[in-house]
mmCIF file of C-alpha atoms in Angstrom:
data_model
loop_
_atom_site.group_PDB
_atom_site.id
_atom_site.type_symbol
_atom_site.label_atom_id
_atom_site.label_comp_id
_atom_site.label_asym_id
_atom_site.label_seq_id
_atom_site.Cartn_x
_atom_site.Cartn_y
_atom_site.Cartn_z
ATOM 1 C CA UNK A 1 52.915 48.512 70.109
ATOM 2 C CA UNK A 2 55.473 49.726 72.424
ATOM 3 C CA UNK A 3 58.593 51.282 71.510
ATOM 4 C CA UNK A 4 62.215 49.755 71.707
ATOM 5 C CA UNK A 5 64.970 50.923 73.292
ATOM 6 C CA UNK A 6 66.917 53.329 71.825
ATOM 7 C CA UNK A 7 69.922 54.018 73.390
ATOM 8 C CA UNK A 8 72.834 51.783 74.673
ATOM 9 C CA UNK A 9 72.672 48.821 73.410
ATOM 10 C CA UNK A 10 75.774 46.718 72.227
ATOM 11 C CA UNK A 11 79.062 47.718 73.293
ATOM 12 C CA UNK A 12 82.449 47.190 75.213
ATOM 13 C CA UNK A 13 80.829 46.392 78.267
ATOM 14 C CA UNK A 14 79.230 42.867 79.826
ATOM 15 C CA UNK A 15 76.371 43.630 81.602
ATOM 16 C CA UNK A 16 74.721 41.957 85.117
ATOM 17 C CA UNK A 17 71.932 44.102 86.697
ATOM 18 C CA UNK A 18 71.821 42.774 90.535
ATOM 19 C CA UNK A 19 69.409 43.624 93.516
ATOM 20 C CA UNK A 20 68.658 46.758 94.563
ATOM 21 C CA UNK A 21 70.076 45.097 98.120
ATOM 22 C CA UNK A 22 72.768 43.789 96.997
ATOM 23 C CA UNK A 23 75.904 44.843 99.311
ATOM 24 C CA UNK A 24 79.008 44.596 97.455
ATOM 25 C CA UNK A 25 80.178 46.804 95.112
ATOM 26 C CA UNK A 26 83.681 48.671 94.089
ATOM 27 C CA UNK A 27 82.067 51.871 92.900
ATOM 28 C CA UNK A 28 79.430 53.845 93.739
ATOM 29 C CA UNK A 29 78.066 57.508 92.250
ATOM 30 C CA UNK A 30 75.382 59.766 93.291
ATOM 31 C CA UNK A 31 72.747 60.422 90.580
ATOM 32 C CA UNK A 32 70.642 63.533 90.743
ATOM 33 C CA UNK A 33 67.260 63.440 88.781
ATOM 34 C CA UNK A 34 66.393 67.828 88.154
ATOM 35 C CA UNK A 35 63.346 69.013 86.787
ATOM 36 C CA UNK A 36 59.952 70.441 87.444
ATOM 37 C CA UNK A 37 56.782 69.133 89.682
ATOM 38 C CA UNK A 38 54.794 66.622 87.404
ATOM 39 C CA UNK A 39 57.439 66.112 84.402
ATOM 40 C CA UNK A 40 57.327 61.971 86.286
ATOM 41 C CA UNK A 41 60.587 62.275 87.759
ATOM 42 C CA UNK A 42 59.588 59.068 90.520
ATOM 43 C CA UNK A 43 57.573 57.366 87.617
ATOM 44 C CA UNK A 44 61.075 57.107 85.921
ATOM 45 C CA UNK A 45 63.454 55.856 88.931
ATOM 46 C CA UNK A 46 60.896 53.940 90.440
ATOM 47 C CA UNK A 47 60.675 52.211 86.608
ATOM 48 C CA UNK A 48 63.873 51.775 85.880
ATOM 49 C CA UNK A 49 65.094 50.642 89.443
ATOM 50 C CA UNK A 50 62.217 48.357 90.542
ATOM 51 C CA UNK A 51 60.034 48.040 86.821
ATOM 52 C CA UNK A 52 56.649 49.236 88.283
ATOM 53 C CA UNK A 53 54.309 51.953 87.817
ATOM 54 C CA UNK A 54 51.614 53.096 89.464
ATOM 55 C CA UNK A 55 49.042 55.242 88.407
ATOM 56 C CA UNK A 56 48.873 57.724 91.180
ATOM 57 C CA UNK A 57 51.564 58.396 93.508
ATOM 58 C CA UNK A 58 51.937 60.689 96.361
ATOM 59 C CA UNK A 59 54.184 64.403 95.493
ATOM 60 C CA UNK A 60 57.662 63.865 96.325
ATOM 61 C CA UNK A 61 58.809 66.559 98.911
ATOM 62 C CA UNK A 62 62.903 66.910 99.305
ATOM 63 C CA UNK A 63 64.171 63.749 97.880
ATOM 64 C CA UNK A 64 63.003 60.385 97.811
ATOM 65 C CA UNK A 65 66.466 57.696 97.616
ATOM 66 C CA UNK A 66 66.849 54.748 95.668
ATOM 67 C CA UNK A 67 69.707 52.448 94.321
ATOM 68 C CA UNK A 68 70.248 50.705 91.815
ATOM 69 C CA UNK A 69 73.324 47.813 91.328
ATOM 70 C CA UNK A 70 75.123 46.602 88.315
ATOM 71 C CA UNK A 71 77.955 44.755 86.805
ATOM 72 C CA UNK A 72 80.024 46.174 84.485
ATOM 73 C CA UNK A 73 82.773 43.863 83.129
ATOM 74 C CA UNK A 74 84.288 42.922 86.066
ATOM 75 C CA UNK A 75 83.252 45.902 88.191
ATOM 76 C CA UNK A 76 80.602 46.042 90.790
ATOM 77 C CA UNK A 77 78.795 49.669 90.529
ATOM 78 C CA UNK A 78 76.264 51.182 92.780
ATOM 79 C CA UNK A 79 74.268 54.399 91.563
ATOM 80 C CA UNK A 80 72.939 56.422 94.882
ATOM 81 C CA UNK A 81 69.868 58.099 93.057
ATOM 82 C CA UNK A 82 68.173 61.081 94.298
ATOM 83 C CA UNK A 83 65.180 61.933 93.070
ATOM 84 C CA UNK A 84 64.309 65.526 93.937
ATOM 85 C CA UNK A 85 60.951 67.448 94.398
ATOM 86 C CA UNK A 86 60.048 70.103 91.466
ATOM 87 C CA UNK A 87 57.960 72.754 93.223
ATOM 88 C CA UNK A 88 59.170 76.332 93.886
ATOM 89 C CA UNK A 89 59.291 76.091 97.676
ATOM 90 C CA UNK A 90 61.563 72.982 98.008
ATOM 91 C CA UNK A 91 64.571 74.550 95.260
ATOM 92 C CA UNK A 92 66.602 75.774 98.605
ATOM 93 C CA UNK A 93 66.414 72.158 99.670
ATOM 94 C CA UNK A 94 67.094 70.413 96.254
ATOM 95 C CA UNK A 95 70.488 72.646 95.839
ATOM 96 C CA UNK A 96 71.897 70.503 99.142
ATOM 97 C CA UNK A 97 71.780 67.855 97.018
ATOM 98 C CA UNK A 98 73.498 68.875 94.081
ATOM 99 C CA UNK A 99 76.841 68.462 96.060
ATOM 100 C CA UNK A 100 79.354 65.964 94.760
ATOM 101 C CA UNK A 101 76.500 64.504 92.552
ATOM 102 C CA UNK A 102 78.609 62.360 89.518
ATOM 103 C CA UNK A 103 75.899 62.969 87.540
ATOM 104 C CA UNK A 104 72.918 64.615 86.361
ATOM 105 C CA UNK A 105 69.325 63.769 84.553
ATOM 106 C CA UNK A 106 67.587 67.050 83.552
ATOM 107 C CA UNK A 107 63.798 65.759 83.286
ATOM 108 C CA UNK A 108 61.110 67.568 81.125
ATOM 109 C CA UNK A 109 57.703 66.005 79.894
ATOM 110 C CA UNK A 110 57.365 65.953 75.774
ATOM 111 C CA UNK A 111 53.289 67.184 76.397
ATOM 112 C CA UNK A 112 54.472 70.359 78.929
ATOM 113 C CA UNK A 113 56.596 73.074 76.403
ATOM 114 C CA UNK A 114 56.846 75.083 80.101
ATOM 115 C CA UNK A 115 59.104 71.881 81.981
ATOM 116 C CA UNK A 116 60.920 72.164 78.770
ATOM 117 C CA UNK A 117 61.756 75.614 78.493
ATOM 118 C CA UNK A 118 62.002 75.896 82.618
ATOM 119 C CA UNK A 119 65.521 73.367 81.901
ATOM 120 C CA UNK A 120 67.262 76.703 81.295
ATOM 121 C CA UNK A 121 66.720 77.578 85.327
ATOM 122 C CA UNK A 122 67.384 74.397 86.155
ATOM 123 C CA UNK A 123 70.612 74.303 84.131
ATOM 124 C CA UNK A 124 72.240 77.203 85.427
ATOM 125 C CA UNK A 125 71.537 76.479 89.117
ATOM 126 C CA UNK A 126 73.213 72.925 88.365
ATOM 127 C CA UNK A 127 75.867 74.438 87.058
ATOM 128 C CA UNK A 128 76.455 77.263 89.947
ATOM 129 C CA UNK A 129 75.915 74.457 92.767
ATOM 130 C CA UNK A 130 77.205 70.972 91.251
ATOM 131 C CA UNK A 131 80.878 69.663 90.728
ATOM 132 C CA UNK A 132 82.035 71.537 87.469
ATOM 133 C CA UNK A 133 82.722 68.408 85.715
ATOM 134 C CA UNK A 134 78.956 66.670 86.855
ATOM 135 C CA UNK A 135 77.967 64.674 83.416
ATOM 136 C CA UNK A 136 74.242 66.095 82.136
ATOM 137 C CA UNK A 137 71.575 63.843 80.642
ATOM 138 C CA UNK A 138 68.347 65.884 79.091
ATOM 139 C CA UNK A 139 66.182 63.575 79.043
ATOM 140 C CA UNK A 140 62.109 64.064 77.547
ATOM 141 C CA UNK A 141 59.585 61.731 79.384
ATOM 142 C CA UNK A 142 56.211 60.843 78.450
ATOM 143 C CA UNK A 143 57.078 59.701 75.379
ATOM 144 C CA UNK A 144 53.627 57.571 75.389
ATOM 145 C CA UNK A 145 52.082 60.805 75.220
ATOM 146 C CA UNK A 146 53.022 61.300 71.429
ATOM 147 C CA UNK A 147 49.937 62.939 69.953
ATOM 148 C CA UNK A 148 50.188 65.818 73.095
ATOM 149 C CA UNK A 149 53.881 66.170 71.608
ATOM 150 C CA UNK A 150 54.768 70.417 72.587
ATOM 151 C CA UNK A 151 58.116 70.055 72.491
ATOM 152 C CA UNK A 152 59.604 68.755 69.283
ATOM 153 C CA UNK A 153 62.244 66.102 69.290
ATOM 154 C CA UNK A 154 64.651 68.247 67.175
ATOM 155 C CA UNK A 155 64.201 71.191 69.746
ATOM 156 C CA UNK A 156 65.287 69.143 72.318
ATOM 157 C CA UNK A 157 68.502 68.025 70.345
ATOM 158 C CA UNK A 158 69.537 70.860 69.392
ATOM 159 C CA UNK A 159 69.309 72.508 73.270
ATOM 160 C CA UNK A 160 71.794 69.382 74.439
ATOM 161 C CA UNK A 161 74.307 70.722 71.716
ATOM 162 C CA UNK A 162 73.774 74.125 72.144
ATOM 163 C CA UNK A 163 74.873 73.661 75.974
ATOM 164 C CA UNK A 164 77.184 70.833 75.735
ATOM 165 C CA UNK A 165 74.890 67.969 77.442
ATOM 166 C CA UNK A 166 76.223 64.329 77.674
ATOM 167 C CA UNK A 167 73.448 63.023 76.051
ATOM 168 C CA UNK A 168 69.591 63.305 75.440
ATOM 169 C CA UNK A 169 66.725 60.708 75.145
ATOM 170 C CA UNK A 170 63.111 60.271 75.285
ATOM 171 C CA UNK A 171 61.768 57.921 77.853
ATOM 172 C CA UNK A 172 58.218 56.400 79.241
ATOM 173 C CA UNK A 173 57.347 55.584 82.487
ATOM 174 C CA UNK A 174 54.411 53.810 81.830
ATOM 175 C CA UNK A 175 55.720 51.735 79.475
ATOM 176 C CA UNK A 176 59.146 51.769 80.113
ATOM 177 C CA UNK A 177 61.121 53.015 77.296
ATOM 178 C CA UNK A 178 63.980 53.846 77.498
ATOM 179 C CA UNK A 179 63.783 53.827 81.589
ATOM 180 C CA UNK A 180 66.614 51.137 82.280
ATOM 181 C CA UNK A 181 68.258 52.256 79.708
ATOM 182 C CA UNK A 182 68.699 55.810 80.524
ATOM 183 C CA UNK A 183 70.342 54.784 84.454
ATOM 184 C CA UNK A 184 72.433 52.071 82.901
ATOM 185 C CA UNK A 185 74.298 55.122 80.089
ATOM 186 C CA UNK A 186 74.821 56.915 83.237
ATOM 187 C CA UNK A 187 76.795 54.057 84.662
ATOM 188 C CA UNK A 188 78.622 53.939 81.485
ATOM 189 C CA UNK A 189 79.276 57.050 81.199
ATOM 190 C CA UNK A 190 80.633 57.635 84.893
ATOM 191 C CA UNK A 191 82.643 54.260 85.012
ATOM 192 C CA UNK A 192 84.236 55.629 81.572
ATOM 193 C CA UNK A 193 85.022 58.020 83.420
ATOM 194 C CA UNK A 194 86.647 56.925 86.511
ATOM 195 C CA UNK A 195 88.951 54.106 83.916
ATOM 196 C CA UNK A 196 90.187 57.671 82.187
ATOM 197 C CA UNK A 197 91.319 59.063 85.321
ATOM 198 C CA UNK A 198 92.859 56.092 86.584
ATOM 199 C CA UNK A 199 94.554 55.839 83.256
ATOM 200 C CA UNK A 200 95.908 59.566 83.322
ATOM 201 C CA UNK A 201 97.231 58.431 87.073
ATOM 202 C CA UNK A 202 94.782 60.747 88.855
ATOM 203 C CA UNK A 203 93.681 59.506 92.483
ATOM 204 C CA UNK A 204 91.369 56.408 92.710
ATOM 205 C CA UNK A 205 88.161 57.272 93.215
ATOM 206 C CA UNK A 206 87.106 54.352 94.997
ATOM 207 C CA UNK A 207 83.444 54.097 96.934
ATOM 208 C CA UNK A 208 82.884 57.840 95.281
ATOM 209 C CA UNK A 209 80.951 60.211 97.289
ATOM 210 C CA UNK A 210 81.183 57.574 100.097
ATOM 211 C CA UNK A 211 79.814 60.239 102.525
ATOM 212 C CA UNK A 212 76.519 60.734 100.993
ATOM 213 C CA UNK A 213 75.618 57.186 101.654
ATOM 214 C CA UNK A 214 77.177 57.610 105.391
ATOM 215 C CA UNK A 215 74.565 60.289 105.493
ATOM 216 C CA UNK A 216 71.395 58.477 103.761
ATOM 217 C CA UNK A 217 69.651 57.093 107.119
ATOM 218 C CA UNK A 218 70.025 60.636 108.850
ATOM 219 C CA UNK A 219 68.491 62.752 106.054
ATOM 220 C CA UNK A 220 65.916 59.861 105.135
ATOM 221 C CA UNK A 221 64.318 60.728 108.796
ATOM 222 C CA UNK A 222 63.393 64.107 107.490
ATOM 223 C CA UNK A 223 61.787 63.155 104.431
ATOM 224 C CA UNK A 224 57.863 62.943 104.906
ATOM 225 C CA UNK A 225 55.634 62.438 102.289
ATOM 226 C CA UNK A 226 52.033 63.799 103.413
ATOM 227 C CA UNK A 227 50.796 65.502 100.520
ATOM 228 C CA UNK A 228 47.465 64.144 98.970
ATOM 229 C CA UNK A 229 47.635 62.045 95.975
ATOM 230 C CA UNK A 230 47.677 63.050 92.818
ATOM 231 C CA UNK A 231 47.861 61.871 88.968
ATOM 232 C CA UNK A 232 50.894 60.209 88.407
ATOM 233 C CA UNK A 233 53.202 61.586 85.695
ATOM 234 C CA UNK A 234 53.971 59.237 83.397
#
């Protein structure tokens, strides 16, 4: 029987989820999704954004670029999501992203103790590239994978205190739990966010990190995804 969501859930907030095309919005942040090759970083995003799955998919290399739209309340949100490439080679490339990114999701599979422990690398070079106030999500996929458990739940708990993280969650790309849920606290989270600063009479924010999309169509032409398939990560 698949598991239920187990995070969001009731709160201040109505929410709408809209079209992945759909043009309007009033704010927009730039997701990054961190972590190493095979933890199912596109399994996730390609879930939660468009609710399939396949069973093999070809190896991201740079970033791969999707978006997903909601309604808050009243307020028309757009999440820019970049979904970076985990191998050794490509971590020059993946710190170009980290730039004005709103917020982060720090993936690690549940079955790979190694992805887990290898959050401590990716955690620091977050934290030496990204905006110094970025929002982190840890966040443990595979959760379908429950009897290859290597990293325990409590572990992973007590690592988001330890370092101050946002939050932490288990998800499944195959069978989606969690997956929506996970992008929609980020929205949460950030539009929280942007209604504190506006209350303490900082600058709007407006169309945040309006220059990364300017830029999407340009760097899109130099992603190219040749490598061979392999097994998906779920």
């Amino acid at each position: 029987m698949e598991k239920e969501d187990t995070i969001g859930g009731d709160d201040e907030f109505n929410i709408e989820y809209l079209p992945e095309d759909y043009a309007q919005y009033d704010l927009s942040f730039k997701i990054i999704v961190i972590g190493d090759s095979g933890v199912g970083k596109s399994c996730l995003t390609t879930k939660a954004v468009k609710n399939s799955f396949e069973e093999y998919y070809q190896a991201t290399v740079g970033f791969e670029f999707l978006t997903f739209n909601l309604k808050l309340n009243d307020c028309i949100i757009k999440l820019q999501i970049w979904d970076t490439c985990g191998q050794e080679i490509y971590r020059s490339l993946i710190s170009n992203f980290y730039r004005n990114s709103s917020l982060a999701i720090m993936l690690y599979a549940i079955d790979n103790l190694e992805s887990f422990e290898h959050t401590n690398s990716w955690l620091t070079e977050l934290k030496n590239q990204a905006n110094p106030e970025v929002r982190i999500f840890l966040v443990g996929n595979k959760a379908d994978l429950e009897e290859n458990r290597k990293v325990p739940k409590e572990a992973a708990e007590k690592y988001k205190i330890d370092n101050n993280l946002d939050l932490f969650c288990e998800t499944s790309a195959k069978t989606g739990y969690n997956a929506k849920s996970v992008i929609v606290e980020a929205a949460k989270y950030l539009y929280r966010d942007y209604l504190n600063s506006k209350a303490n009479g900082k600058e709007d924010n407006k169309n945040n990190n309006e220059k990364t999309g300017q830029k999407l169509n340009s760097n899109s032409n130099e992603v190219k995804n040749n490598d061979k398939k392999k097994k998906c990560c779920v």
